[in-house]
Amino acid sequence: MSVRCVIGVQWGDEGKGKIVDLLAEESDVVVRYQGGGNAGHTVVVGKEKFVLHLIPSGILHGRQCIVGNGVVLEPEQLFAEMAELERKGIRVKGHLLVSDRANVVFPYHKAVDRAGEVKRGITKIGTTGRGIGPCYADKYARSGIRVVDLYDAKLFAERLKTNVEEKNYLLAGMGAETLDYAQILEQYTAYARKLKPFVADTTTIVNDAIDHKKRVLFEAAQGALLDIDHGTYPYVTSSNSDATGLSSGAGVPPGCVRDVIGVAKAYTTRVGSGPFPTELEDGIGERIRQIGHEFGSTTGRPRRTGWFDLVGCRHAIRTSGVTELAITKLDVLDGFDTVRICTGYKVGRKTITTFPADLSSLENAKPIYKDVRGWGATTSARKLVDLPPEARAYLRLLERELNCVVSMVSVGPERRQTVLTGGKL
Ligand code: GDP
Ligand code: IMO
Ligand code: MG
């Protein structure tokens, strides 16, 4: 109970922000451990809507929030987010700490990200353009610049110079504009000064919190199917966005988390390119997009929509050891005569129920569907008994097929639009 993690078990945007916000109320510390400004976590409080990119969603409850070492941090974006929160009356100072070990995103990462996408043409990944892939690439190539390195003037200037030269060479080769070293040095020296009060050895802080039996909540970004190792490679993000990333991304022992809450929509969405076996490119898909407002929180792009995919979800549950599920956006399917759920894939003459690694199988997978009866309205449900029997039957089917208890059901974007099942669907 005291150390928990929230992850998405689809391709992102499952509603993690809302669930983390709810669980933050009963947490002391909330920690982001991977990803960066590519994330967009929405929390709706009354009439106010907050979209968080780098800062953990626990900030709205005034919790101690931590941006862990596994996150790639763009200072400009962090400052913009802080200012926006403060403007809306949310206190950030005194509640936010940033790991001294986190790698920093520089303008050349964004430039290389964007130029790379142009170069890939029709095979582009559809990235958010926030420099995520190139920043993680530098981290693993050991040429990255971490937060702590910003405060070693000589090291910072030298490494930045090398990096800008290298990236300019690459950018020129790709026909993109090159960048000015002196300008970046000046800009980031100023950022470093502004960031200083927030920088800490968060690894020690999080471990101390665990040792002192504080309630710690880890917040993932993206979703398990976008995970660099277990997702639909290469159409993934560049970090371990499932629960496996939390140990390295926060500096905590792998076994410290008891409860892993997997968040899934009652259907599926994906933004960007890549295989999506249950995608609906018809009127039903459009209906889900419109009712569910399925447009990216970070880029505004229309999200691709489709039916619930048990195959992908089972894979996510197993690789992350998900112990309970939060099903969101059930209300978006209100009023459908029939709701479909994919139980397996037909690939050629073979039927498969495990998530394949190869793109060709995923791209050619024909979903095998089970149809269930639709239901009426769910948006005003607050207790289990308020949910229509058909909706409960759908949730029970998910529980059975996924062999995982559904502990929370979300029927609208607001905090109160939530049903706690008590594990008794
Ligand atoms: P995240 O990235 O996983 O945090 O999800 P996003 O914030 O990108 O996308 C989820 C969207 O759905 C946001 O606009 C939420 O306000 C909204 N949302 C969350 N839960 C529900 C729900 O149960 N019903 C409806 N209609 N909207 C929801
Ligand atoms: P949240 O945390 C949905 C997708 C991009 C692209 C791929 C790689 O809000 O769920 P990147 O910029 O990471 O290199 O892009 O990953 N992607 C997301 N899709 N939700 C997200 O975050 C995403 N973050 C990245 O669309 O397909
Ligand atoms: Mg999102």
Coordinates of C-alpha atoms and ligand atoms in Angstrom, one line a residue:
M1 CA 0.0 0.0 0.0
S2 CA 2.7 2.5 0.9
V3 CA 4.8 2.3 -2.3
R4 CA 2.7 2.3 -5.5
C5 CA 3.2 2.9 -9.2
V6 CA 0.7 4.1 -11.8
I7 CA 1.5 3.1 -15.4
G8 CA -0.5 3.2 -18.7
V9 CA -1.1 -0.2 -20.2
Q10 CA -1.9 0.9 -23.7
W11 CA -0.2 3.5 -26.0
G12 CA -0.4 6.4 -23.7
D13 CA -3.1 9.0 -22.7
E14 CA -5.0 6.4 -20.7
G15 CA -5.9 9.0 -18.1
K16 CA -2.9 8.5 -15.8
G17 CA -3.0 12.1 -14.8
K18 CA -6.5 11.8 -13.4
I19 CA -5.7 8.6 -11.5
V20 CA -2.4 9.9 -10.1
D21 CA -4.2 13.0 -8.9
L22 CA -6.8 10.9 -7.1
L23 CA -4.1 8.6 -5.5
A24 CA -1.9 11.6 -4.6
E25 CA -4.5 12.6 -2.0
E26 CA -3.3 9.6 0.0
S27 CA 0.4 9.8 -0.9
D28 CA 3.2 11.8 0.7
V29 CA 5.6 11.8 -2.3
V30 CA 4.9 11.6 -6.0
V31 CA 7.8 10.7 -8.4
R32 CA 8.1 10.9 -12.2
Y33 CA 10.8 8.4 -13.3
Q34 CA 11.0 8.6 -17.1
G35 CA 10.0 10.4 -20.3
G36 CA 10.0 14.2 -20.5
G37 CA 8.0 16.9 -22.2
N38 CA 6.5 14.4 -24.5
A39 CA 4.0 13.6 -21.8
G40 CA 0.7 15.4 -21.3
H41 CA -1.2 14.5 -18.2
T42 CA -4.6 16.2 -17.8
V43 CA -6.2 16.8 -14.4
V44 CA -9.6 18.5 -14.2
V45 CA -10.5 20.1 -11.0
G46 CA -13.9 21.8 -11.1
K47 CA -13.8 24.2 -14.0
E48 CA -10.0 24.3 -14.1
K49 CA -8.0 22.1 -16.4
F50 CA -4.3 21.4 -15.8
V51 CA -2.0 19.8 -18.4
L52 CA 1.2 18.6 -16.8
H53 CA 4.2 17.6 -18.9
L54 CA 7.2 17.3 -16.5
I55 CA 5.8 18.0 -13.1
P56 CA 4.1 15.0 -11.3
S57 CA 0.3 15.3 -11.2
G58 CA 0.6 15.1 -7.4
I59 CA 1.4 18.8 -7.4
L60 CA -2.3 19.8 -7.3
H61 CA -2.6 18.2 -3.9
G62 CA 0.4 20.0 -2.6
R63 CA 2.4 16.8 -2.3
Q64 CA 6.2 16.6 -2.4
C65 CA 6.8 16.1 -6.1
I66 CA 10.0 14.7 -7.6
V67 CA 11.3 14.6 -11.1
G68 CA 13.6 11.6 -11.0
N69 CA 17.0 10.9 -12.7
G70 CA 15.3 8.9 -15.5
V71 CA 13.4 11.9 -16.8
V72 CA 14.9 14.1 -19.6
L73 CA 14.4 17.6 -18.5
E74 CA 13.9 20.7 -20.7
P75 CA 14.4 23.6 -18.4
E76 CA 12.4 26.1 -20.5
Q77 CA 9.4 23.8 -20.4
L78 CA 9.7 23.2 -16.7
F79 CA 9.7 26.9 -16.0
A80 CA 6.7 27.5 -18.3
E81 CA 4.8 24.8 -16.5
M82 CA 5.7 26.2 -13.0
A83 CA 4.6 29.6 -14.1
E84 CA 1.3 28.3 -15.4
L85 CA 0.6 26.4 -12.2
E86 CA 1.5 29.4 -10.0
R87 CA -0.7 31.6 -12.1
K88 CA -3.6 29.2 -11.4
G89 CA -2.9 29.4 -7.7
I90 CA -0.9 26.1 -7.3
R91 CA 2.2 26.4 -5.2
V92 CA 5.2 24.8 -6.8
K93 CA 8.1 26.3 -4.8
G94 CA 8.8 24.1 -1.8
H95 CA 6.9 21.2 -3.4
L96 CA 9.1 20.3 -6.3
L97 CA 12.6 18.8 -6.5
V98 CA 14.5 17.8 -9.6
S99 CA 17.2 15.1 -9.7
D100 CA 20.8 16.2 -10.0
R101 CA 21.3 13.2 -12.2
A102 CA 18.5 13.9 -14.8
N103 CA 19.7 14.5 -18.3
V104 CA 19.0 17.9 -19.8
V105 CA 17.3 18.5 -23.2
F106 CA 19.0 21.0 -25.4
P107 CA 17.8 22.8 -28.5
Y108 CA 20.0 20.5 -30.6
H109 CA 18.0 17.5 -29.3
K110 CA 14.8 19.0 -30.6
A111 CA 16.4 20.0 -33.9
V112 CA 17.7 16.5 -34.5
D113 CA 14.4 15.0 -33.5
R114 CA 12.5 17.1 -36.0
A115 CA 15.1 16.7 -38.8
G116 CA 15.2 13.0 -38.2
E117 CA 11.4 12.8 -38.7
V118 CA 11.6 14.7 -41.9
K119 CA 14.3 12.4 -43.2
R120 CA 12.3 9.3 -42.3
G121 CA 9.5 10.5 -44.5
I122 CA 6.6 8.0 -44.5
T123 CA 8.3 5.8 -42.0
K124 CA 8.4 8.6 -39.5
I125 CA 7.7 7.7 -35.8
G126 CA 5.4 10.6 -35.3
T127 CA 7.3 11.9 -32.3
T128 CA 6.2 14.8 -30.2
G129 CA 9.3 16.8 -31.4
R130 CA 10.4 17.4 -27.9
G131 CA 13.9 16.0 -28.4
I132 CA 13.3 12.9 -26.3
G133 CA 14.9 10.3 -28.5
P134 CA 18.1 12.3 -29.2
C135 CA 18.5 13.2 -25.5
Y136 CA 18.2 9.6 -24.4
A137 CA 20.6 8.6 -27.2
D138 CA 23.2 11.1 -25.9
K139 CA 22.6 9.7 -22.4
Y140 CA 23.4 6.2 -23.5
A141 CA 26.3 7.4 -25.7
R142 CA 27.7 9.0 -22.5
S143 CA 27.8 12.4 -24.1
G144 CA 24.7 13.8 -22.3
I145 CA 24.7 16.7 -19.9
R146 CA 23.1 16.1 -16.6
V147 CA 21.5 18.7 -14.3
V148 CA 24.5 18.5 -11.9
D149 CA 26.9 19.1 -14.8
L150 CA 25.4 22.5 -15.4
Y151 CA 27.1 23.7 -12.2
D152 CA 30.6 22.7 -13.3
A153 CA 31.3 25.6 -15.6
K154 CA 34.4 24.2 -17.3
L155 CA 33.0 20.8 -17.9
F156 CA 29.6 22.2 -19.0
A157 CA 31.2 24.6 -21.5
E158 CA 33.5 21.9 -23.0
R159 CA 30.9 19.2 -23.3
L160 CA 28.3 21.6 -24.7
K161 CA 30.8 22.8 -27.3
T162 CA 31.6 19.2 -28.4
N163 CA 27.9 18.4 -28.6
V164 CA 26.9 21.5 -30.5
E165 CA 29.7 20.8 -33.0
E166 CA 28.7 17.2 -33.5
K167 CA 25.0 18.0 -33.8
N168 CA 25.6 20.9 -36.2
Y169 CA 27.5 18.4 -38.4
L170 CA 24.6 16.1 -38.3
L171 CA 22.0 18.8 -38.8
A172 CA 23.9 20.3 -41.8
G173 CA 24.0 16.8 -43.3
M174 CA 20.3 16.5 -43.0
G175 CA 19.8 19.9 -44.6
A176 CA 18.5 21.5 -41.3
E177 CA 19.6 24.8 -39.7
T178 CA 22.6 24.7 -37.4
L179 CA 22.7 26.1 -33.9
D180 CA 24.9 28.7 -32.1
Y181 CA 27.0 27.4 -29.2
A182 CA 27.5 30.7 -27.5
Q183 CA 23.8 31.4 -27.4
I184 CA 23.0 28.1 -25.9
L185 CA 25.7 28.4 -23.3
E186 CA 24.4 31.8 -22.2
Q187 CA 20.8 30.6 -22.2
Y188 CA 21.4 27.4 -20.2
T189 CA 23.8 29.2 -17.8
A190 CA 20.8 31.4 -16.9
Y191 CA 18.5 28.4 -16.7
A192 CA 20.9 26.7 -14.4
R193 CA 20.8 29.6 -12.0
K194 CA 17.0 29.6 -12.0
L195 CA 16.8 25.8 -11.6
K196 CA 19.3 25.7 -8.7
P197 CA 16.8 25.9 -5.7
F198 CA 15.0 22.9 -7.1
V199 CA 18.0 20.6 -7.6
A200 CA 18.6 17.8 -5.1
D201 CA 19.9 14.3 -4.7
T202 CA 16.4 12.9 -5.2
T203 CA 17.7 9.3 -5.1
T204 CA 18.5 9.7 -1.4
I205 CA 15.3 11.6 -0.7
V206 CA 13.0 8.9 -2.3
N207 CA 14.9 6.0 -0.6
D208 CA 14.7 7.8 2.7
A209 CA 10.9 8.3 2.2
I210 CA 10.6 4.5 1.5
D211 CA 12.7 3.6 4.5
H212 CA 10.6 5.9 6.7
K213 CA 7.4 4.2 5.5
K214 CA 6.1 7.3 3.7
R215 CA 3.5 6.8 1.1
V216 CA 5.3 7.0 -2.2
L217 CA 3.6 7.1 -5.6
F218 CA 5.5 6.6 -8.9
E219 CA 4.0 8.2 -12.0
A220 CA 4.9 6.8 -15.4
A221 CA 4.5 8.7 -18.6
Q222 CA 3.5 7.2 -22.0
G223 CA 2.3 3.6 -21.9
A224 CA 3.6 0.1 -21.7
L225 CA 3.1 -0.5 -25.4
L226 CA 5.4 2.6 -26.1
D227 CA 8.1 1.1 -23.9
I228 CA 11.5 1.0 -25.6
D229 CA 12.0 -2.7 -24.8
H230 CA 8.5 -4.1 -24.6
G231 CA 6.5 -1.9 -27.0
T232 CA 6.0 -1.8 -30.7
Y233 CA 9.6 -1.0 -31.6
P234 CA 10.6 1.2 -33.4
Y235 CA 7.3 3.0 -33.0
V236 CA 7.9 3.6 -29.3
T237 CA 9.3 6.3 -27.1
S238 CA 12.9 6.2 -25.9
S239 CA 12.6 5.1 -22.3
N240 CA 11.2 2.2 -20.2
S241 CA 7.7 3.6 -19.9
D242 CA 6.3 0.6 -18.1
A243 CA 6.9 -0.3 -14.5
T244 CA 10.4 -1.7 -15.3
G245 CA 11.7 1.8 -15.7
L246 CA 11.1 2.9 -12.1
S247 CA 14.0 1.3 -10.5
S248 CA 16.6 2.8 -12.7
G249 CA 14.6 6.0 -13.3
A250 CA 14.3 6.8 -9.6
G251 CA 17.2 5.0 -8.1
V252 CA 15.1 2.6 -5.9
P253 CA 15.3 -1.2 -5.5
P254 CA 13.3 -3.2 -8.0
G255 CA 11.3 -4.9 -5.4
C256 CA 10.2 -1.8 -3.5
V257 CA 6.8 -1.4 -5.2
R258 CA 4.0 -3.7 -4.1
D259 CA 1.1 -2.3 -6.0
V260 CA 1.2 -1.5 -9.7
I261 CA -1.9 0.2 -11.0
G262 CA -2.4 -0.2 -14.7
V263 CA -4.5 2.5 -16.3
A264 CA -6.5 1.6 -19.5
K265 CA -9.2 3.3 -21.4
A266 CA -12.4 1.3 -22.0
Y267 CA -11.2 1.4 -25.7
T268 CA -7.8 2.1 -27.2
T269 CA -6.0 5.1 -28.7
R270 CA -2.7 5.8 -30.2
V271 CA -1.1 9.0 -31.4
G272 CA 1.8 8.9 -33.9
S273 CA 2.7 6.1 -36.2
G274 CA 3.0 2.4 -35.7
P275 CA 0.9 -0.8 -35.7
F276 CA -2.6 -0.7 -34.0
P277 CA -4.4 -3.9 -34.7
T278 CA -7.9 -2.8 -33.4
E279 CA -7.8 0.6 -35.1
L280 CA -11.2 1.8 -36.4
E281 CA -10.8 4.0 -39.5
D282 CA -14.6 4.4 -39.9
G283 CA -17.5 6.3 -38.4
I284 CA -17.2 4.4 -35.1
G285 CA -13.6 5.5 -34.7
E286 CA -14.6 9.1 -35.5
R287 CA -17.5 8.9 -33.0
I288 CA -15.1 7.8 -30.2
R289 CA -12.6 10.5 -31.2
Q290 CA -15.2 13.2 -31.0
I291 CA -17.0 12.0 -27.8
G292 CA -13.7 11.2 -26.1
H293 CA -12.0 14.5 -27.3
E294 CA -9.2 12.3 -28.5
F295 CA -6.8 15.0 -29.5
G296 CA -3.2 15.1 -28.1
S297 CA -2.7 17.0 -24.8
T298 CA 0.9 17.9 -25.9
T299 CA 0.7 18.3 -29.7
G300 CA -3.1 18.6 -30.4
R301 CA -2.9 15.9 -33.0
P302 CA -6.0 13.7 -33.5
R303 CA -5.5 10.4 -31.8
R304 CA -6.2 7.2 -33.6
T305 CA -9.0 5.2 -32.0
G306 CA -10.0 1.5 -31.8
W307 CA -11.6 -1.2 -29.6
F308 CA -10.0 -2.6 -26.4
D309 CA -7.1 -4.9 -27.2
L310 CA -6.7 -7.7 -24.6
V311 CA -3.6 -9.0 -26.3
G312 CA -1.6 -5.8 -25.9
C313 CA -3.0 -5.2 -22.5
R314 CA -2.1 -8.7 -21.2
H315 CA 1.4 -8.2 -22.4
A316 CA 1.6 -4.9 -20.5
I317 CA 0.2 -6.4 -17.3
R318 CA 2.7 -9.3 -17.4
T319 CA 5.8 -7.2 -18.2
S320 CA 5.0 -4.7 -15.4
G321 CA 3.4 -7.0 -12.8
V322 CA 0.2 -5.0 -12.8
T323 CA -1.8 -5.8 -9.6
E324 CA -4.9 -3.8 -10.3
L325 CA -6.6 -1.9 -13.1
A326 CA -8.2 1.5 -13.4
I327 CA -10.5 1.6 -16.4
T328 CA -11.1 5.2 -17.7
K329 CA -13.4 6.9 -20.2
L330 CA -16.1 4.2 -19.8
D331 CA -18.6 7.1 -20.4
V332 CA -17.3 7.6 -23.9
L333 CA -18.8 4.3 -24.9
D334 CA -22.2 5.2 -23.5
G335 CA -25.1 4.7 -25.9
F336 CA -23.3 2.2 -28.2
D337 CA -25.5 -0.7 -29.2
T338 CA -22.5 -3.1 -29.2
V339 CA -19.0 -2.8 -27.8
R340 CA -16.3 -5.0 -29.1
I341 CA -13.2 -6.4 -27.4
C342 CA -10.3 -8.1 -29.1
T343 CA -9.4 -11.5 -27.6
G344 CA -6.7 -12.5 -30.1
Y345 CA -5.1 -11.9 -33.5
K346 CA -5.3 -13.9 -36.7
V347 CA -2.0 -13.6 -38.4
G348 CA -2.1 -15.5 -41.7
R349 CA -3.6 -18.9 -40.7
K350 CA -2.3 -18.7 -37.2
T351 CA -4.2 -17.5 -34.1
I352 CA -2.1 -15.7 -31.6
T353 CA -2.9 -14.4 -28.1
T354 CA 0.6 -13.2 -27.1
F355 CA 1.9 -9.8 -28.3
P356 CA 4.3 -10.4 -31.2
A357 CA 7.7 -8.6 -31.5
D358 CA 7.8 -8.3 -35.2
L359 CA 6.2 -5.4 -37.0
S360 CA 4.9 -7.5 -39.9
S361 CA 2.8 -9.7 -37.6
L362 CA 1.4 -6.7 -35.8
E363 CA 0.7 -4.8 -39.0
N364 CA -1.1 -7.9 -40.5
A365 CA -2.9 -8.9 -37.4
K366 CA -6.6 -9.3 -37.9
P367 CA -8.4 -8.8 -34.5
I368 CA -10.7 -11.6 -33.3
Y369 CA -13.6 -9.9 -31.5
K370 CA -16.0 -10.8 -28.8
D371 CA -19.2 -8.6 -29.0
V372 CA -20.9 -7.4 -25.8
R373 CA -24.1 -5.4 -25.3
G374 CA -23.7 -1.7 -24.9
W375 CA -25.2 0.4 -22.1
G376 CA -26.9 3.7 -21.4
A377 CA -25.4 6.5 -19.3
T378 CA -22.6 6.1 -16.9
T379 CA -21.4 9.7 -16.3
S380 CA -23.4 10.3 -13.1
A381 CA -22.3 7.0 -11.5
R382 CA -20.5 7.3 -8.2
K383 CA -21.0 3.9 -6.8
L384 CA -20.9 0.4 -8.3
V385 CA -24.7 0.1 -8.1
D386 CA -25.1 3.2 -10.2
L387 CA -23.4 1.5 -13.2
P388 CA -25.7 -0.1 -15.8
P389 CA -25.6 -4.0 -15.6
E390 CA -24.2 -4.2 -19.2
A391 CA -21.3 -1.8 -18.3
R392 CA -20.6 -3.9 -15.2
A393 CA -20.7 -7.1 -17.4
Y394 CA -18.1 -5.4 -19.7
L395 CA -15.8 -4.6 -16.8
R396 CA -16.2 -8.1 -15.4
L397 CA -15.2 -9.5 -18.8
L398 CA -12.1 -7.3 -18.8
E399 CA -11.2 -8.6 -15.3
R400 CA -11.7 -12.2 -16.3
E401 CA -9.8 -12.0 -19.6
L402 CA -7.0 -10.0 -18.1
N403 CA -6.9 -11.9 -14.8
C404 CA -6.6 -8.7 -13.0
V405 CA -9.0 -6.9 -10.6
V406 CA -10.6 -3.6 -11.7
S407 CA -10.3 -1.4 -8.7
M408 CA -11.3 2.0 -10.2
V409 CA -13.7 3.0 -13.0
S410 CA -13.6 6.5 -14.4
V411 CA -16.8 7.9 -16.0
G412 CA -15.7 11.5 -16.7
P413 CA -12.7 13.8 -16.5
E414 CA -13.5 15.2 -13.0
R415 CA -12.2 13.9 -9.7
R416 CA -15.7 13.0 -8.5
Q417 CA -16.6 11.1 -11.7
T418 CA -15.0 8.0 -10.3
V419 CA -16.3 4.7 -9.0
L420 CA -14.2 2.6 -6.6
T421 CA -15.2 -1.0 -7.0
G422 CA -13.7 -2.5 -3.8
G423 CA -12.8 -5.4 -6.0
K424 CA -16.4 -6.5 -6.2
L425 CA -17.6 -5.9 -9.7
Ligands
GDP1 P1 -2.6 10.7 -19.6 O1 -1.5 11.2 -20.5 O2 -2.6 9.3 -19.4 O3 -2.6 11.5 -18.3 O4 -4.0 11.1 -20.3 P2 -4.3 12.5 -21.1 O5 -4.5 13.5 -20.1 O6 -3.4 12.7 -22.2 O7 -5.7 12.1 -21.8 C1 -6.8 11.7 -21.1 C2 -7.9 12.7 -21.4 O8 -9.2 12.1 -21.0 C3 -7.8 14.0 -20.6 O9 -8.4 15.0 -21.4 C4 -8.7 13.7 -19.4 O10 -9.3 14.9 -18.8 C5 -9.8 12.9 -19.9 N1 -10.4 11.9 -19.0 C6 -9.8 11.1 -18.1 N2 -10.6 10.2 -17.5 C7 -11.8 10.4 -18.2 C8 -13.1 9.7 -18.2 O11 -13.3 8.8 -17.4 N3 -14.0 10.2 -19.1 C9 -13.8 11.2 -19.9 N4 -14.8 11.5 -20.7 N5 -12.6 11.8 -20.0 C10 -11.6 11.4 -19.2
IMO2 P1 1.4 10.5 -22.0 O1 2.3 10.5 -20.8 C1 0.8 9.2 -26.1 C2 4.3 8.9 -28.7 C3 4.5 9.8 -29.8 C4 5.2 8.9 -30.8 C5 6.1 8.1 -29.9 C6 7.5 8.7 -29.8 O2 0.6 11.8 -22.2 O3 0.6 9.3 -22.1 P2 8.6 10.8 -28.6 O4 8.3 12.2 -28.7 O5 8.4 10.2 -27.2 O6 9.9 10.4 -29.1 O7 7.5 10.1 -29.5 O8 5.5 8.1 -28.6 N1 4.1 9.5 -27.4 C7 3.0 9.5 -26.7 N2 1.7 9.1 -27.0 N3 1.0 9.8 -24.9 C8 2.2 10.2 -24.5 O9 2.4 10.6 -23.3 C9 3.2 10.1 -25.4 N4 4.5 10.4 -25.4 C10 5.1 10.1 -26.6 O10 3.2 10.2 -30.3 O11 4.3 8.0 -31.4
MG3 MG -1.3 12.3 -22.3

